[in-house]
Structures are given as C-alpha cells and as structure tokens.
C-alpha cells in the first residue's frame, strides 16, 4: 500500500515542514508569519505547511506533493529549490490554537536557496530565515500545540539518514540548550 493511501486512511489531513538553508556556512530555518486572518493561537510564527487537498471522493493529494505545494505557496519557492525532502517519523497529533486536533505528517528539507516571496499575501505576511540563536524566540510565539509539533519534527529530523550532519548537530545543540532552560510559554 502506498504511503499516501496509508496516511489518508489513518486520517492525516495536514503536512508541516522544517526547511533549512545553509547560507554562507550558516544554518537558517524557515519561519512564516501569517496574516491576521490566519492567526492560530498566539498568532505569530509558523512553519510551512497546511491541508492535504482532496482530489475526489476517496482520493487525496500525495503527502509529498502537498508539502512541495505548501512550501511553494508560503515561500514562493519551487520544488526544484528543494535538495532534500524527507518524511519525519509517524504522523503527529497537533492541537491548534482553536482547539482542533489534526494529524500532521512532518517533513524536513534542505533548500538550495531561501525564498521569501509568499504567493498569497492574504495568508502569509512574511517569511523569515532565522539562525539558530533566534529559533527559540520564534517558537515561543507559537501556541503550545504548534510548539510541540515543531519540536517533534526537529527531534525526528535528527533521526533521518538523509539529513546533513551539520543540520543534525545544530538541532541537537538547540534541543539540548532548550531542555536545559525553562521553555517560555
């Protein structure tokens, strides 16, 4: 059974991805700032992602296709800009700021260039590629459910065999530093 069919049968309705750019030997992570109409919970940063489209009565867009599409819509990038895209572990249950429970397939990717031109300004106000020293500040703006989703995708990213070692090291360092401090809510 294909991955997309298995995920759809388990109720996966959304995708979310962490996209890394290695700019001048510096790792940057993509965060999007939704417009006021799309705020969720605390209403600040999020990561690229969204709903998997229904293609028919019992058919859904493949999860990988949904992640490519969402990345493109939210950053202005294309599938060709993504060097690596890997699913991260099992689907994650995510509680939105509105109290909805969604089953989300996480992804991690490396991009050839960082794009910051959202296709729909009514949905995404801006895109920021942040260095590790600002990741916690961006994550702190998220509601608790979104924070946990992003942190779970980070943990899963460290388990990927296809992920660059420098990205794994930076995430591991970030998570260890974060665990040693109180994570502000």
mmCIF file with all atom_site columns, C-alpha atoms in Angstrom:
data_model
loop_
_atom_site.group_PDB
_atom_site.id
_atom_site.type_symbol
_atom_site.label_atom_id
_atom_site.label_alt_id
_atom_site.label_comp_id
_atom_site.label_asym_id
_atom_site.label_entity_id
_atom_site.label_seq_id
_atom_site.pdbx_PDB_ins_code
_atom_site.Cartn_x
_atom_site.Cartn_y
_atom_site.Cartn_z
_atom_site.occupancy
_atom_site.B_iso_or_equiv
_atom_site.pdbx_formal_charge
_atom_site.auth_seq_id
_atom_site.auth_comp_id
_atom_site.auth_asym_id
_atom_site.auth_atom_id
_atom_site.pdbx_PDB_model_num
ATOM 1   C CA . UNK A 1 1   ? 0.000   0.000  0.000  1.00 0.00 ? 1   UNK A CA 1
ATOM 2   C CA . UNK A 1 2   ? 1.386   3.393  -0.955 1.00 0.00 ? 2   UNK A CA 1
ATOM 3   C CA . UNK A 1 3   ? 2.388   5.822  1.799  1.00 0.00 ? 3   UNK A CA 1
ATOM 4   C CA . UNK A 1 4   ? -0.230  8.357  0.697  1.00 0.00 ? 4   UNK A CA 1
ATOM 5   C CA . UNK A 1 5   ? -3.018  5.768  0.882  1.00 0.00 ? 5   UNK A CA 1
ATOM 6   C CA . UNK A 1 6   ? -1.908  4.551  4.321  1.00 0.00 ? 6   UNK A CA 1
ATOM 7   C CA . UNK A 1 7   ? -1.692  8.111  5.669  1.00 0.00 ? 7   UNK A CA 1
ATOM 8   C CA . UNK A 1 8   ? -5.080  9.112  4.255  1.00 0.00 ? 8   UNK A CA 1
ATOM 9   C CA . UNK A 1 9   ? -6.655  6.009  5.776  1.00 0.00 ? 9   UNK A CA 1
ATOM 10  C CA . UNK A 1 10  ? -5.206  6.981  9.176  1.00 0.00 ? 10  UNK A CA 1
ATOM 11  C CA . UNK A 1 11  ? -6.721  10.462 8.980  1.00 0.00 ? 11  UNK A CA 1
ATOM 12  C CA . UNK A 1 12  ? -3.617  12.511 8.103  1.00 0.00 ? 12  UNK A CA 1
ATOM 13  C CA . UNK A 1 13  ? -5.041  15.816 6.948  1.00 0.00 ? 13  UNK A CA 1
ATOM 14  C CA . UNK A 1 14  ? -2.075  18.168 7.080  1.00 0.00 ? 14  UNK A CA 1
ATOM 15  C CA . UNK A 1 15  ? 1.635   18.484 6.415  1.00 0.00 ? 15  UNK A CA 1
ATOM 16  C CA . UNK A 1 16  ? 4.231   20.687 8.107  1.00 0.00 ? 16  UNK A CA 1
ATOM 17  C CA . UNK A 1 17  ? 7.891   21.052 7.273  1.00 0.00 ? 17  UNK A CA 1
ATOM 18  C CA . UNK A 1 18  ? 11.135  22.402 8.587  1.00 0.00 ? 18  UNK A CA 1
ATOM 19  C CA . UNK A 1 19  ? 13.219  23.791 5.737  1.00 0.00 ? 19  UNK A CA 1
ATOM 20  C CA . UNK A 1 20  ? 16.883  24.559 6.249  1.00 0.00 ? 20  UNK A CA 1
ATOM 21  C CA . UNK A 1 21  ? 19.167  26.727 4.149  1.00 0.00 ? 21  UNK A CA 1
ATOM 22  C CA . UNK A 1 22  ? 22.943  26.529 4.531  1.00 0.00 ? 22  UNK A CA 1
ATOM 23  C CA . UNK A 1 23  ? 23.740  30.140 3.714  1.00 0.00 ? 23  UNK A CA 1
ATOM 24  C CA . UNK A 1 24  ? 27.432  31.110 3.830  1.00 0.00 ? 24  UNK A CA 1
ATOM 25  C CA . UNK A 1 25  ? 28.117  28.159 6.156  1.00 0.00 ? 25  UNK A CA 1
ATOM 26  C CA . UNK A 1 26  ? 25.320  29.293 8.467  1.00 0.00 ? 26  UNK A CA 1
ATOM 27  C CA . UNK A 1 27  ? 22.200  27.200 9.041  1.00 0.00 ? 27  UNK A CA 1
ATOM 28  C CA . UNK A 1 28  ? 18.919  29.054 8.747  1.00 0.00 ? 28  UNK A CA 1
ATOM 29  C CA . UNK A 1 29  ? 15.404  27.695 9.362  1.00 0.00 ? 29  UNK A CA 1
ATOM 30  C CA . UNK A 1 30  ? 12.287  28.923 7.551  1.00 0.00 ? 30  UNK A CA 1
ATOM 31  C CA . UNK A 1 31  ? 9.541   30.507 9.634  1.00 0.00 ? 31  UNK A CA 1
ATOM 32  C CA . UNK A 1 32  ? 6.435   32.138 8.151  1.00 0.00 ? 32  UNK A CA 1
ATOM 33  C CA . UNK A 1 33  ? 4.439   34.948 9.706  1.00 0.00 ? 33  UNK A CA 1
ATOM 34  C CA . UNK A 1 34  ? 0.729   34.512 8.879  1.00 0.00 ? 34  UNK A CA 1
ATOM 35  C CA . UNK A 1 35  ? -1.526  37.477 8.196  1.00 0.00 ? 35  UNK A CA 1
ATOM 36  C CA . UNK A 1 36  ? -4.071  38.485 10.812 1.00 0.00 ? 36  UNK A CA 1
ATOM 37  C CA . UNK A 1 37  ? -6.802  36.447 9.100  1.00 0.00 ? 37  UNK A CA 1
ATOM 38  C CA . UNK A 1 38  ? -4.794  33.222 9.549  1.00 0.00 ? 38  UNK A CA 1
ATOM 39  C CA . UNK A 1 39  ? -3.528  33.598 13.088 1.00 0.00 ? 39  UNK A CA 1
ATOM 40  C CA . UNK A 1 40  ? -3.617  30.466 15.220 1.00 0.00 ? 40  UNK A CA 1
ATOM 41  C CA . UNK A 1 41  ? -3.430  30.750 18.996 1.00 0.00 ? 41  UNK A CA 1
ATOM 42  C CA . UNK A 1 42  ? -0.765  33.288 19.923 1.00 0.00 ? 42  UNK A CA 1
ATOM 43  C CA . UNK A 1 43  ? -0.743  34.050 16.247 1.00 0.00 ? 43  UNK A CA 1
ATOM 44  C CA . UNK A 1 44  ? 2.825   34.607 15.339 1.00 0.00 ? 44  UNK A CA 1
ATOM 45  C CA . UNK A 1 45  ? 5.336   32.384 13.585 1.00 0.00 ? 45  UNK A CA 1
ATOM 46  C CA . UNK A 1 46  ? 4.559   29.063 11.999 1.00 0.00 ? 46  UNK A CA 1
ATOM 47  C CA . UNK A 1 47  ? 6.410   26.731 9.642  1.00 0.00 ? 47  UNK A CA 1
ATOM 48  C CA . UNK A 1 48  ? 5.413   25.950 6.049  1.00 0.00 ? 48  UNK A CA 1
ATOM 49  C CA . UNK A 1 49  ? 2.518   23.551 5.915  1.00 0.00 ? 49  UNK A CA 1
ATOM 50  C CA . UNK A 1 50  ? -1.193  23.134 5.526  1.00 0.00 ? 50  UNK A CA 1
ATOM 51  C CA . UNK A 1 51  ? -4.050  20.923 4.481  1.00 0.00 ? 51  UNK A CA 1
ATOM 52  C CA . UNK A 1 52  ? -3.724  17.963 2.128  1.00 0.00 ? 52  UNK A CA 1
ATOM 53  C CA . UNK A 1 53  ? -6.133  18.570 -0.743 1.00 0.00 ? 53  UNK A CA 1
ATOM 54  C CA . UNK A 1 54  ? -8.977  16.172 -1.520 1.00 0.00 ? 54  UNK A CA 1
ATOM 55  C CA . UNK A 1 55  ? -8.872  15.100 -5.171 1.00 0.00 ? 55  UNK A CA 1
ATOM 56  C CA . UNK A 1 56  ? -12.088 13.095 -5.227 1.00 0.00 ? 56  UNK A CA 1
ATOM 57  C CA . UNK A 1 57  ? -14.468 11.129 -3.059 1.00 0.00 ? 57  UNK A CA 1
ATOM 58  C CA . UNK A 1 58  ? -11.753 8.791  -1.755 1.00 0.00 ? 58  UNK A CA 1
ATOM 59  C CA . UNK A 1 59  ? -8.576  10.305 -3.179 1.00 0.00 ? 59  UNK A CA 1
ATOM 60  C CA . UNK A 1 60  ? -6.187  12.783 -1.663 1.00 0.00 ? 60  UNK A CA 1
ATOM 61  C CA . UNK A 1 61  ? -3.162  14.653 -2.909 1.00 0.00 ? 61  UNK A CA 1
ATOM 62  C CA . UNK A 1 62  ? 0.027   12.681 -2.079 1.00 0.00 ? 62  UNK A CA 1
ATOM 63  C CA . UNK A 1 63  ? 1.568   13.977 1.160  1.00 0.00 ? 63  UNK A CA 1
ATOM 64  C CA . UNK A 1 64  ? 4.909   14.770 -0.516 1.00 0.00 ? 64  UNK A CA 1
ATOM 65  C CA . UNK A 1 65  ? 3.087   16.732 -3.231 1.00 0.00 ? 65  UNK A CA 1
ATOM 66  C CA . UNK A 1 66  ? 1.163   18.624 -0.538 1.00 0.00 ? 66  UNK A CA 1
ATOM 67  C CA . UNK A 1 67  ? 4.425   19.568 1.205  1.00 0.00 ? 67  UNK A CA 1
ATOM 68  C CA . UNK A 1 68  ? 6.008   20.790 -2.050 1.00 0.00 ? 68  UNK A CA 1
ATOM 69  C CA . UNK A 1 69  ? 2.866   22.808 -2.816 1.00 0.00 ? 69  UNK A CA 1
ATOM 70  C CA . UNK A 1 70  ? 2.642   24.339 0.662  1.00 0.00 ? 70  UNK A CA 1
ATOM 71  C CA . UNK A 1 71  ? 6.341   25.248 0.616  1.00 0.00 ? 71  UNK A CA 1
ATOM 72  C CA . UNK A 1 72  ? 5.823   26.967 -2.733 1.00 0.00 ? 72  UNK A CA 1
ATOM 73  C CA . UNK A 1 73  ? 2.687   28.821 -1.659 1.00 0.00 ? 73  UNK A CA 1
ATOM 74  C CA . UNK A 1 74  ? 4.199   30.058 1.583  1.00 0.00 ? 74  UNK A CA 1
ATOM 75  C CA . UNK A 1 75  ? 7.726   30.942 0.458  1.00 0.00 ? 75  UNK A CA 1
ATOM 76  C CA . UNK A 1 76  ? 7.459   31.455 -3.302 1.00 0.00 ? 76  UNK A CA 1
ATOM 77  C CA . UNK A 1 77  ? 9.992   28.677 -3.847 1.00 0.00 ? 77  UNK A CA 1
ATOM 78  C CA . UNK A 1 78  ? 9.608   25.748 -6.202 1.00 0.00 ? 78  UNK A CA 1
ATOM 79  C CA . UNK A 1 79  ? 10.064  22.003 -5.936 1.00 0.00 ? 79  UNK A CA 1
ATOM 80  C CA . UNK A 1 80  ? 13.352  22.457 -7.810 1.00 0.00 ? 80  UNK A CA 1
ATOM 81  C CA . UNK A 1 81  ? 14.677  24.624 -4.947 1.00 0.00 ? 81  UNK A CA 1
ATOM 82  C CA . UNK A 1 82  ? 14.430  21.678 -2.531 1.00 0.00 ? 82  UNK A CA 1
ATOM 83  C CA . UNK A 1 83  ? 17.540  19.478 -2.482 1.00 0.00 ? 83  UNK A CA 1
ATOM 84  C CA . UNK A 1 84  ? 16.312  17.009 0.144  1.00 0.00 ? 84  UNK A CA 1
ATOM 85  C CA . UNK A 1 85  ? 12.773  16.356 1.386  1.00 0.00 ? 85  UNK A CA 1
ATOM 86  C CA . UNK A 1 86  ? 12.122  13.510 3.821  1.00 0.00 ? 86  UNK A CA 1
ATOM 87  C CA . UNK A 1 87  ? 9.098   12.499 5.826  1.00 0.00 ? 87  UNK A CA 1
ATOM 88  C CA . UNK A 1 88  ? 9.843   12.636 9.552  1.00 0.00 ? 88  UNK A CA 1
ATOM 89  C CA . UNK A 1 89  ? 8.567   9.639  11.501 1.00 0.00 ? 89  UNK A CA 1
ATOM 90  C CA . UNK A 1 90  ? 4.955   8.797  12.115 1.00 0.00 ? 90  UNK A CA 1
ATOM 91  C CA . UNK A 1 91  ? 2.170   11.363 11.815 1.00 0.00 ? 91  UNK A CA 1
ATOM 92  C CA . UNK A 1 92  ? 1.938   13.723 14.803 1.00 0.00 ? 92  UNK A CA 1
ATOM 93  C CA . UNK A 1 93  ? -1.265  14.704 16.584 1.00 0.00 ? 93  UNK A CA 1
ATOM 94  C CA . UNK A 1 94  ? -1.404  18.501 16.734 1.00 0.00 ? 94  UNK A CA 1
ATOM 95  C CA . UNK A 1 95  ? -3.806  20.680 18.712 1.00 0.00 ? 95  UNK A CA 1
ATOM 96  C CA . UNK A 1 96  ? -4.324  24.043 17.038 1.00 0.00 ? 96  UNK A CA 1
ATOM 97  C CA . UNK A 1 97  ? -4.853  27.302 18.871 1.00 0.00 ? 97  UNK A CA 1
ATOM 98  C CA . UNK A 1 98  ? -8.549  26.966 18.037 1.00 0.00 ? 98  UNK A CA 1
ATOM 99  C CA . UNK A 1 99  ? -8.734  23.601 19.815 1.00 0.00 ? 99  UNK A CA 1
ATOM 100 C CA . UNK A 1 100 ? -8.895  21.480 16.643 1.00 0.00 ? 100 UNK A CA 1
ATOM 101 C CA . UNK A 1 101 ? -6.976  18.196 16.607 1.00 0.00 ? 101 UNK A CA 1
ATOM 102 C CA . UNK A 1 102 ? -5.156  17.483 13.349 1.00 0.00 ? 102 UNK A CA 1
ATOM 103 C CA . UNK A 1 103 ? -2.987  14.562 12.338 1.00 0.00 ? 103 UNK A CA 1
ATOM 104 C CA . UNK A 1 104 ? 0.087   16.043 10.642 1.00 0.00 ? 104 UNK A CA 1
ATOM 105 C CA . UNK A 1 105 ? 2.847   14.390 8.635  1.00 0.00 ? 105 UNK A CA 1
ATOM 106 C CA . UNK A 1 106 ? 6.101   16.177 9.387  1.00 0.00 ? 106 UNK A CA 1
ATOM 107 C CA . UNK A 1 107 ? 8.838   16.772 6.824  1.00 0.00 ? 107 UNK A CA 1
ATOM 108 C CA . UNK A 1 108 ? 12.371  18.105 6.875  1.00 0.00 ? 108 UNK A CA 1
ATOM 109 C CA . UNK A 1 109 ? 14.137  19.598 3.895  1.00 0.00 ? 109 UNK A CA 1
ATOM 110 C CA . UNK A 1 110 ? 17.263  21.316 2.705  1.00 0.00 ? 110 UNK A CA 1
ATOM 111 C CA . UNK A 1 111 ? 16.849  24.063 0.122  1.00 0.00 ? 111 UNK A CA 1
ATOM 112 C CA . UNK A 1 112 ? 19.301  25.326 -2.463 1.00 0.00 ? 112 UNK A CA 1
ATOM 113 C CA . UNK A 1 113 ? 18.194  28.912 -1.864 1.00 0.00 ? 113 UNK A CA 1
ATOM 114 C CA . UNK A 1 114 ? 15.944  30.620 0.636  1.00 0.00 ? 114 UNK A CA 1
ATOM 115 C CA . UNK A 1 115 ? 12.835  32.109 -0.920 1.00 0.00 ? 115 UNK A CA 1
ATOM 116 C CA . UNK A 1 116 ? 10.787  34.771 0.840  1.00 0.00 ? 116 UNK A CA 1
ATOM 117 C CA . UNK A 1 117 ? 8.014   35.750 -1.563 1.00 0.00 ? 117 UNK A CA 1
ATOM 118 C CA . UNK A 1 118 ? 4.712   34.171 -0.440 1.00 0.00 ? 118 UNK A CA 1
ATOM 119 C CA . UNK A 1 119 ? 2.257   33.561 -3.277 1.00 0.00 ? 119 UNK A CA 1
ATOM 120 C CA . UNK A 1 120 ? -0.746  34.675 -1.212 1.00 0.00 ? 120 UNK A CA 1
ATOM 121 C CA . UNK A 1 121 ? -0.225  37.827 0.841  1.00 0.00 ? 121 UNK A CA 1
ATOM 122 C CA . UNK A 1 122 ? -3.681  37.300 2.356  1.00 0.00 ? 122 UNK A CA 1
ATOM 123 C CA . UNK A 1 123 ? -2.351  34.129 4.022  1.00 0.00 ? 123 UNK A CA 1
ATOM 124 C CA . UNK A 1 124 ? 1.345   34.795 4.704  1.00 0.00 ? 124 UNK A CA 1
ATOM 125 C CA . UNK A 1 125 ? 2.588   38.255 5.638  1.00 0.00 ? 125 UNK A CA 1
ATOM 126 C CA . UNK A 1 126 ? 6.313   37.466 5.532  1.00 0.00 ? 126 UNK A CA 1
ATOM 127 C CA . UNK A 1 127 ? 8.887   34.680 5.509  1.00 0.00 ? 127 UNK A CA 1
ATOM 128 C CA . UNK A 1 128 ? 11.987  34.806 7.691  1.00 0.00 ? 128 UNK A CA 1
ATOM 129 C CA . UNK A 1 129 ? 15.011  32.508 7.515  1.00 0.00 ? 129 UNK A CA 1
ATOM 130 C CA . UNK A 1 130 ? 16.299  32.553 11.071 1.00 0.00 ? 130 UNK A CA 1
ATOM 131 C CA . UNK A 1 131 ? 19.617  31.492 12.550 1.00 0.00 ? 131 UNK A CA 1
ATOM 132 C CA . UNK A 1 132 ? 19.652  29.051 15.498 1.00 0.00 ? 132 UNK A CA 1
ATOM 133 C CA . UNK A 1 133 ? 20.126  31.843 18.034 1.00 0.00 ? 133 UNK A CA 1
ATOM 134 C CA . UNK A 1 134 ? 16.639  33.139 17.134 1.00 0.00 ? 134 UNK A CA 1
ATOM 135 C CA . UNK A 1 135 ? 14.765  29.829 16.745 1.00 0.00 ? 135 UNK A CA 1
ATOM 136 C CA . UNK A 1 136 ? 13.590  29.773 20.361 1.00 0.00 ? 136 UNK A CA 1
ATOM 137 C CA . UNK A 1 137 ? 12.253  33.322 20.140 1.00 0.00 ? 137 UNK A CA 1
ATOM 138 C CA . UNK A 1 138 ? 10.232  32.359 17.031 1.00 0.00 ? 138 UNK A CA 1
ATOM 139 C CA . UNK A 1 139 ? 8.988   29.107 18.588 1.00 0.00 ? 139 UNK A CA 1
ATOM 140 C CA . UNK A 1 140 ? 7.937   30.971 21.730 1.00 0.00 ? 140 UNK A CA 1
ATOM 141 C CA . UNK A 1 141 ? 5.444   32.978 19.636 1.00 0.00 ? 141 UNK A CA 1
ATOM 142 C CA . UNK A 1 142 ? 3.575   29.763 18.722 1.00 0.00 ? 142 UNK A CA 1
ATOM 143 C CA . UNK A 1 143 ? 0.720   28.219 20.659 1.00 0.00 ? 143 UNK A CA 1
ATOM 144 C CA . UNK A 1 144 ? 1.669   25.190 22.744 1.00 0.00 ? 144 UNK A CA 1
ATOM 145 C CA . UNK A 1 145 ? 0.378   22.661 20.190 1.00 0.00 ? 145 UNK A CA 1
ATOM 146 C CA . UNK A 1 146 ? 2.381   24.214 17.357 1.00 0.00 ? 146 UNK A CA 1
ATOM 147 C CA . UNK A 1 147 ? 5.475   24.404 19.570 1.00 0.00 ? 147 UNK A CA 1
ATOM 148 C CA . UNK A 1 148 ? 5.231   20.683 20.288 1.00 0.00 ? 148 UNK A CA 1
ATOM 149 C CA . UNK A 1 149 ? 4.688   19.907 16.603 1.00 0.00 ? 149 UNK A CA 1
ATOM 150 C CA . UNK A 1 150 ? 7.819   21.832 15.585 1.00 0.00 ? 150 UNK A CA 1
ATOM 151 C CA . UNK A 1 151 ? 9.912   20.307 18.379 1.00 0.00 ? 151 UNK A CA 1
ATOM 152 C CA . UNK A 1 152 ? 8.740   16.796 17.463 1.00 0.00 ? 152 UNK A CA 1
ATOM 153 C CA . UNK A 1 153 ? 9.674   17.386 13.823 1.00 0.00 ? 153 UNK A CA 1
ATOM 154 C CA . UNK A 1 154 ? 13.075  18.675 14.992 1.00 0.00 ? 154 UNK A CA 1
ATOM 155 C CA . UNK A 1 155 ? 13.635  15.521 17.061 1.00 0.00 ? 155 UNK A CA 1
ATOM 156 C CA . UNK A 1 156 ? 12.613  13.349 14.113 1.00 0.00 ? 156 UNK A CA 1
ATOM 157 C CA . UNK A 1 157 ? 14.896  15.283 11.773 1.00 0.00 ? 157 UNK A CA 1
ATOM 158 C CA . UNK A 1 158 ? 17.883  14.201 13.873 1.00 0.00 ? 158 UNK A CA 1
ATOM 159 C CA . UNK A 1 159 ? 16.975  10.568 13.102 1.00 0.00 ? 159 UNK A CA 1
ATOM 160 C CA . UNK A 1 160 ? 16.973  10.974 9.308  1.00 0.00 ? 160 UNK A CA 1
ATOM 161 C CA . UNK A 1 161 ? 19.808  9.277  7.466  1.00 0.00 ? 161 UNK A CA 1
ATOM 162 C CA . UNK A 1 162 ? 19.484  11.681 4.515  1.00 0.00 ? 162 UNK A CA 1
ATOM 163 C CA . UNK A 1 163 ? 19.847  14.846 6.590  1.00 0.00 ? 163 UNK A CA 1
ATOM 164 C CA . UNK A 1 164 ? 23.092  16.808 6.560  1.00 0.00 ? 164 UNK A CA 1
ATOM 165 C CA . UNK A 1 165 ? 25.209  16.113 9.689  1.00 0.00 ? 165 UNK A CA 1
ATOM 166 C CA . UNK A 1 166 ? 25.689  19.856 10.323 1.00 0.00 ? 166 UNK A CA 1
ATOM 167 C CA . UNK A 1 167 ? 21.895  20.335 10.491 1.00 0.00 ? 167 UNK A CA 1
ATOM 168 C CA . UNK A 1 168 ? 21.522  17.386 12.876 1.00 0.00 ? 168 UNK A CA 1
ATOM 169 C CA . UNK A 1 169 ? 24.271  18.791 15.098 1.00 0.00 ? 169 UNK A CA 1
ATOM 170 C CA . UNK A 1 170 ? 22.687  22.250 15.208 1.00 0.00 ? 170 UNK A CA 1
ATOM 171 C CA . UNK A 1 171 ? 19.234  20.860 16.025 1.00 0.00 ? 171 UNK A CA 1
ATOM 172 C CA . UNK A 1 172 ? 20.708  18.575 18.706 1.00 0.00 ? 172 UNK A CA 1
ATOM 173 C CA . UNK A 1 173 ? 22.572  21.531 20.238 1.00 0.00 ? 173 UNK A CA 1
ATOM 174 C CA . UNK A 1 174 ? 19.430  23.679 20.116 1.00 0.00 ? 174 UNK A CA 1
ATOM 175 C CA . UNK A 1 175 ? 17.239  20.993 21.732 1.00 0.00 ? 175 UNK A CA 1
ATOM 176 C CA . UNK A 1 176 ? 19.812  20.308 24.466 1.00 0.00 ? 176 UNK A CA 1
ATOM 177 C CA . UNK A 1 177 ? 20.152  24.016 25.226 1.00 0.00 ? 177 UNK A CA 1
ATOM 178 C CA . UNK A 1 178 ? 16.400  24.433 25.245 1.00 0.00 ? 178 UNK A CA 1
ATOM 179 C CA . UNK A 1 179 ? 15.938  21.428 27.563 1.00 0.00 ? 179 UNK A CA 1
ATOM 180 C CA . UNK A 1 180 ? 18.474  22.893 29.991 1.00 0.00 ? 180 UNK A CA 1
ATOM 181 C CA . UNK A 1 181 ? 16.422  26.099 30.305 1.00 0.00 ? 181 UNK A CA 1
ATOM 182 C CA . UNK A 1 182 ? 12.777  26.635 31.016 1.00 0.00 ? 182 UNK A CA 1
ATOM 183 C CA . UNK A 1 183 ? 10.993  26.857 27.695 1.00 0.00 ? 183 UNK A CA 1
ATOM 184 C CA . UNK A 1 184 ? 8.977   30.089 27.924 1.00 0.00 ? 184 UNK A CA 1
ATOM 185 C CA . UNK A 1 185 ? 5.304   29.820 27.175 1.00 0.00 ? 185 UNK A CA 1
#
